[in-house]
XYZ file of N, CA and C in Angstrom:
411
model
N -10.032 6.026 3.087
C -9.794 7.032 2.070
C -9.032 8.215 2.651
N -9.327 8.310 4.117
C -8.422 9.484 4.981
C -6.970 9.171 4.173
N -6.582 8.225 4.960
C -4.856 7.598 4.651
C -4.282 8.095 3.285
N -5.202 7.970 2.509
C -4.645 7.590 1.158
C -4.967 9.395 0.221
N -5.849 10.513 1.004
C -5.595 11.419 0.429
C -4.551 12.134 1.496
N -4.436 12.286 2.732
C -3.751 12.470 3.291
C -2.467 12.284 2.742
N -1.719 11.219 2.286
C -0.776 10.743 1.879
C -0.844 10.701 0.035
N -1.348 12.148 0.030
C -2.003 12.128 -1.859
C -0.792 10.929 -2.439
N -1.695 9.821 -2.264
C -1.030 8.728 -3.065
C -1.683 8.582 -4.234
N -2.634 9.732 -5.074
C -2.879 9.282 -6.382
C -3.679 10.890 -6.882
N -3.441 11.384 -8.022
C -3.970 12.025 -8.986
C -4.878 12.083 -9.906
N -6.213 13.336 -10.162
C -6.906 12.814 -10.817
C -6.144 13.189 -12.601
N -5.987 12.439 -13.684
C -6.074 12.776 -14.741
C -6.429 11.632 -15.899
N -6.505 12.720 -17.530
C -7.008 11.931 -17.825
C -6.624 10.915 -18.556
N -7.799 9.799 -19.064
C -7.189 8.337 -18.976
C -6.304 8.517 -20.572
N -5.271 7.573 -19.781
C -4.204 8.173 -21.442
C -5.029 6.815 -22.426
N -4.407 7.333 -23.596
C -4.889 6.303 -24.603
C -3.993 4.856 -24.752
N -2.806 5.451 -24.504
C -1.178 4.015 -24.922
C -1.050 3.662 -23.485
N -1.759 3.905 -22.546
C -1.333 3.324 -21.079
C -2.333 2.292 -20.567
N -2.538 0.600 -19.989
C -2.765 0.337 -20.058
C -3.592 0.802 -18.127
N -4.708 0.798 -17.953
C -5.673 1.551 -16.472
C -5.349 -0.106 -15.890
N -5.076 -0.021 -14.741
C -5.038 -1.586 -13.928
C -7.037 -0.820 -13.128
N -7.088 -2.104 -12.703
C -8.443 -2.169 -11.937
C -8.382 -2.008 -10.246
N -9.043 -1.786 -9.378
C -9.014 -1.571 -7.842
C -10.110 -1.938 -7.401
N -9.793 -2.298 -6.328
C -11.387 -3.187 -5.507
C -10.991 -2.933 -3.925
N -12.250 -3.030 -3.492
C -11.870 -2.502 -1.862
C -11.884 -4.138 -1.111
N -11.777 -4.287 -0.267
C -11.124 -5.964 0.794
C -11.782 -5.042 2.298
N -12.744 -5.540 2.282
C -13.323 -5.848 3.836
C -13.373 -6.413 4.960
N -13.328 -5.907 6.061
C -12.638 -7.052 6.914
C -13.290 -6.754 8.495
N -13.887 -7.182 9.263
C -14.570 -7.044 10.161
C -13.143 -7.593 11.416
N -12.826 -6.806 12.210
C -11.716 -6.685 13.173
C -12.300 -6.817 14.590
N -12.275 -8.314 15.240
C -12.697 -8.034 16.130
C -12.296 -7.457 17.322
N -13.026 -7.137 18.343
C -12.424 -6.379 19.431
C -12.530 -7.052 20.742
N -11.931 -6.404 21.920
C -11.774 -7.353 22.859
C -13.088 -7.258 23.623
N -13.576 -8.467 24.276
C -14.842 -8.236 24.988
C -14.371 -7.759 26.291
N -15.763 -6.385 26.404
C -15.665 -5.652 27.571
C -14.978 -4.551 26.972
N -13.833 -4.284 26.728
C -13.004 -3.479 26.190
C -12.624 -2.651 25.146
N -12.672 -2.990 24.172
C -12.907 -2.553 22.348
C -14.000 -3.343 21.549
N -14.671 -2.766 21.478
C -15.921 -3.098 20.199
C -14.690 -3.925 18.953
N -16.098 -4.978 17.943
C -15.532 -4.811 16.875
C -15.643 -3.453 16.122
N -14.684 -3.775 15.247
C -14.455 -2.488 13.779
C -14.579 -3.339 12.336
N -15.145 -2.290 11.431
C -15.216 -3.007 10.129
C -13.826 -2.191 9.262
N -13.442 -2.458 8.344
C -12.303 -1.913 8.471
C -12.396 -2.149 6.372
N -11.676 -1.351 5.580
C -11.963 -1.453 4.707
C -10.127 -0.425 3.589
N -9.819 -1.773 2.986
C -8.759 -1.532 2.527
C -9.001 -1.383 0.587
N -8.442 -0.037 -0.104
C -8.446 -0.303 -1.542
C -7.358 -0.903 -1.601
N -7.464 -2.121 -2.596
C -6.024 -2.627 -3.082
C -5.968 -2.037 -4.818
N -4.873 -2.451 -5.595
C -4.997 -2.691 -7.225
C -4.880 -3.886 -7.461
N -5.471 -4.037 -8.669
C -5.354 -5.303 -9.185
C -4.223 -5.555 -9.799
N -2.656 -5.947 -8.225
C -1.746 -6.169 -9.695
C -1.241 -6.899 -10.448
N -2.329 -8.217 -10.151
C -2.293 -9.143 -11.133
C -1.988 -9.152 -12.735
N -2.941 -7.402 -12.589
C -2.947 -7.402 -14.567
C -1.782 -6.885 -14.522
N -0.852 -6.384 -13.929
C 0.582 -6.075 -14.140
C 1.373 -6.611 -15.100
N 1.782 -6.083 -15.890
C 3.256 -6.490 -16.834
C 4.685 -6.338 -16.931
N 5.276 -7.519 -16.371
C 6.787 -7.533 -16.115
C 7.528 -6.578 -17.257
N 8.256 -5.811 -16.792
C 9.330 -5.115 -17.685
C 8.378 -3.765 -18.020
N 6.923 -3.526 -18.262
C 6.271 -2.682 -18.536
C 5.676 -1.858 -17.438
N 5.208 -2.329 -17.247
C 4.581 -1.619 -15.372
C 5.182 -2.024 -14.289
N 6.053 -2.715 -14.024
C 7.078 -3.384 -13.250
C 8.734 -3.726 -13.714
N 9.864 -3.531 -12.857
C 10.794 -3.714 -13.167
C 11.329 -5.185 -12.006
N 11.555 -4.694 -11.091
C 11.906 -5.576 -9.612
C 10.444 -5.714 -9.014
N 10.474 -7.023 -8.430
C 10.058 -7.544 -6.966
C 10.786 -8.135 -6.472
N 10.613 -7.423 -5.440
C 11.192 -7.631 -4.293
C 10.764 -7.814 -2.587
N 10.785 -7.767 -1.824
C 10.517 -7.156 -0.339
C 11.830 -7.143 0.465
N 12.058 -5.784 1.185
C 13.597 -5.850 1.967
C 12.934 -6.352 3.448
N 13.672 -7.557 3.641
C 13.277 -7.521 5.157
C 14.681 -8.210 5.742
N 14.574 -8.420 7.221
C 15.458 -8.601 7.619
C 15.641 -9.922 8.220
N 17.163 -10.549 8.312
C 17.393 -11.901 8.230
C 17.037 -12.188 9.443
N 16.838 -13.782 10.012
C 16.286 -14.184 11.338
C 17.454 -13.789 12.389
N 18.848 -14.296 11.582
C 19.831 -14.754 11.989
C 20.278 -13.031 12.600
N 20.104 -12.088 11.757
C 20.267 -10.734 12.217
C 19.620 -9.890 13.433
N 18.180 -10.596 13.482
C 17.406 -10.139 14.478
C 17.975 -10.683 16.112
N 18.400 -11.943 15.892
C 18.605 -12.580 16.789
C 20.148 -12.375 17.822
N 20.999 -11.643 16.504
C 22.189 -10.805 16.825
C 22.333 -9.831 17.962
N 21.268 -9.034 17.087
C 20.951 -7.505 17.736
C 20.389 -7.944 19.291
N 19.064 -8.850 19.411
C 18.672 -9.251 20.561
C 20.065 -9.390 21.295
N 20.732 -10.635 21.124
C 21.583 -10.791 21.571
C 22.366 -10.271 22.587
N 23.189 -8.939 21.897
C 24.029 -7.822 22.339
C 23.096 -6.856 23.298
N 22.046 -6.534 22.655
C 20.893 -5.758 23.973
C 20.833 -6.585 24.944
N 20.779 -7.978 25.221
C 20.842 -8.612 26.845
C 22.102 -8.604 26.976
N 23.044 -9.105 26.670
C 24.483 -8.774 27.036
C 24.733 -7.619 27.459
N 24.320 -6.605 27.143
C 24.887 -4.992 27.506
C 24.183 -4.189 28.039
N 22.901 -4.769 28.908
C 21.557 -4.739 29.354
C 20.953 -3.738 28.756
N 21.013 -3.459 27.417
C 20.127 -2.255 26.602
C 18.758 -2.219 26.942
N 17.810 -1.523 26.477
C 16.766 -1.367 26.387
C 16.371 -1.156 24.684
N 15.419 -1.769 24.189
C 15.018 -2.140 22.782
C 13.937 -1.444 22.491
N 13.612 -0.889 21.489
C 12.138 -0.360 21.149
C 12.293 -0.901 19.702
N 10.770 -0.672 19.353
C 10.387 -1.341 18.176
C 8.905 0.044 17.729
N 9.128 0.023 16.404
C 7.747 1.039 16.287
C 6.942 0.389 14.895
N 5.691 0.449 14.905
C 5.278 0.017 13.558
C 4.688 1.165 12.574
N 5.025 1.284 11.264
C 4.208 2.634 10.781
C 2.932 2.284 9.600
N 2.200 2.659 10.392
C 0.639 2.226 9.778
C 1.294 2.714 8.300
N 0.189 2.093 7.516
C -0.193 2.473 6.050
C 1.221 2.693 5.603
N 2.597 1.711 5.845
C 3.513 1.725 5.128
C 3.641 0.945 3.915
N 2.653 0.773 3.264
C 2.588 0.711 1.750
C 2.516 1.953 0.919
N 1.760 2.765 1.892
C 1.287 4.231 1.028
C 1.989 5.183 1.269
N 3.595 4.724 1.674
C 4.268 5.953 1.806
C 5.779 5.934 0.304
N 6.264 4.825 -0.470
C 6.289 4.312 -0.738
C 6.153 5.365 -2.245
N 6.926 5.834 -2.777
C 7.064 6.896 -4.163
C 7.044 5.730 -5.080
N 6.617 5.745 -6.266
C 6.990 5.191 -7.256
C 7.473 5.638 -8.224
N 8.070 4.574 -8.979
C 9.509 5.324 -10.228
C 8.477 4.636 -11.682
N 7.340 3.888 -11.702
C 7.250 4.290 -13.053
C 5.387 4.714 -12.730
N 5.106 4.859 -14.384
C 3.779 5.500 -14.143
C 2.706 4.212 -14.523
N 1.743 4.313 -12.917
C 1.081 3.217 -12.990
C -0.207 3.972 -12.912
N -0.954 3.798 -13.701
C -2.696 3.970 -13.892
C -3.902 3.386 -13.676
N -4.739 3.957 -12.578
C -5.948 2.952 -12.177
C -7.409 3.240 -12.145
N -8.015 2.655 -12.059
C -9.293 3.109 -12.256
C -10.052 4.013 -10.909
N -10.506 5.196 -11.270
C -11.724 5.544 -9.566
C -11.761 4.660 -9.192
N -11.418 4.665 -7.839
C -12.247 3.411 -6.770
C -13.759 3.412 -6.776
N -14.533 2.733 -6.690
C -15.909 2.458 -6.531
C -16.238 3.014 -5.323
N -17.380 4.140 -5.573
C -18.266 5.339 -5.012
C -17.512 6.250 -4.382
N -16.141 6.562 -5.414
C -15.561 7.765 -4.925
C -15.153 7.939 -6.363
N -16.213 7.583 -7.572
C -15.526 8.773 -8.829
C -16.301 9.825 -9.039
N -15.255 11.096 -9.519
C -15.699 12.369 -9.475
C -16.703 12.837 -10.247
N -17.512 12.801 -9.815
C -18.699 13.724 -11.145
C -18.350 14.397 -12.272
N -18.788 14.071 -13.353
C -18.468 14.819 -14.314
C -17.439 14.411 -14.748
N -16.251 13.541 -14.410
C -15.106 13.249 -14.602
C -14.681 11.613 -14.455
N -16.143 11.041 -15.145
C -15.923 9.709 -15.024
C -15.272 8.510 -16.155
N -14.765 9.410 -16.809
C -13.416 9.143 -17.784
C -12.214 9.418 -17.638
N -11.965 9.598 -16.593
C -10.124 9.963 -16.242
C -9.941 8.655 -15.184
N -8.667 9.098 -14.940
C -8.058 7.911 -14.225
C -7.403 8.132 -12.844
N -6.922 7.523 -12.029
C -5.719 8.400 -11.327
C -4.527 7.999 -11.730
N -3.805 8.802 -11.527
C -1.638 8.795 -12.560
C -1.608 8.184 -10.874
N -1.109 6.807 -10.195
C -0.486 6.408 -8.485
C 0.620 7.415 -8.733
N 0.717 7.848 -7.308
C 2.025 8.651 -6.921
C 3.103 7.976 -6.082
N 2.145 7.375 -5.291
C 2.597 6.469 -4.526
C 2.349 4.772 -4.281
N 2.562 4.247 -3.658
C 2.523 2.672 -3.751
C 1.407 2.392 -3.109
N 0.689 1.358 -3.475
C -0.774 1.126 -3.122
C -1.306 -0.628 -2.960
N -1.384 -1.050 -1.673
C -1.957 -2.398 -1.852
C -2.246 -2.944 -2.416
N -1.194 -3.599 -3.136
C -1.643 -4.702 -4.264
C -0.929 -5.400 -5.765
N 0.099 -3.580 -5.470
C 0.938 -3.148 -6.998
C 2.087 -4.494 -6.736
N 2.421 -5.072 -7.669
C 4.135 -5.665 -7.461
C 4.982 -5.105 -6.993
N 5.041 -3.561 -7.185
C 6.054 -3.248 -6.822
C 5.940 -2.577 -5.488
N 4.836 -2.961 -4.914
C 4.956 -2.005 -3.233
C 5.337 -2.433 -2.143
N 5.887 -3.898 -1.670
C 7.005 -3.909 -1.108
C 8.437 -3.505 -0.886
N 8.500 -3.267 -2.031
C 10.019 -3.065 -2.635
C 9.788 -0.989 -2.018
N 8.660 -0.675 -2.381
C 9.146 0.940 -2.079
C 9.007 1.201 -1.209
C-alpha cells in the first residue's frame, strides 16, 4: 500500500451513478529467500479485476511495448565489438507509474476502506495490476 500511495495512483471519490466500479483483490505470494542469507518474505500485490473491462468503453488499445529479440541482440553485439560496457536497470512498481487517459473506477481494496466513506470509490490515476490497459502506459 506504501507503493501505491506514494505513487497516489488512486483517489478517494464518490461512486458515480453512469460509471461502471471494476472490482480489486489482493494476490499473495510467499517469496522465498536464500538459505543462510535472506529469510523468506510474504509479499502482497492489489490487482483490478480487468476482466470486467469493456473494449471501446473502459479500454481503447492493448498493447505491451517491448523490445525485439533481434534488437537486443544488435545492441549486444556492437557493445563487444567496441568493448563498451552495458548497464541495465529495473524500475520496481512500473505498472504504477503509468498515467491513464480514460476514467477507470474501483472498488476500496479490502481492509483499507475509509470509515464513514464506504460508498465512494477510487477515480485510478494511474495504472494498476491488472487493468488492460497497463502495459501499454
Amino acid at each position: 500500500m506504501s507503493s501505491l500511495d506514494k505513487n497516489k495512483t488512486w483517489r478517494l471519490v464518490k461512486r458515480p451513478k453512469s460509471r461502471k466500479v471494476i472490482g480489486c483483490r489482493w494476490v499473495y505470494r510467499l517469496k522465498p529467500g536464500i538459505p543462510g542469507v535472506e529469510e523468506p518474505r510474504y509479499k502482497a500485490r492489489l490487482v483490478a479485476k480487468g476482466y470486467s473491462q469493456r473494449e471501446g468503453i473502459d479500454y481503447q488499445d492493448v498493447f505491451a511495448p517491448v523490445v525485439k529479440h533481434v534488437s537486443i541482440r544488435f545492441l549486444l553485439s556492437i557493445t563487444a565489438n567496441m568493448d563498451l560496457e552495458l548497464e541495465q536497470l529495473d524500475v520496481k512498481t512500473v505498472f504504477l507509474h503509468g498515467l491513464l487517459e480514460e476514467e477507470i473506477y474501483m472498488e476500496q481494496p479490502e481492509g483499507f476502506v475509509v470509515k464513514g466513506k464506504e460508498d465512494h470509490a477510487v477515480l485510478l490515476e494511474k495504472a494498476l495490476y491488472g487493468l488492460k490497459q497497463a502495459p501499454r502506459q
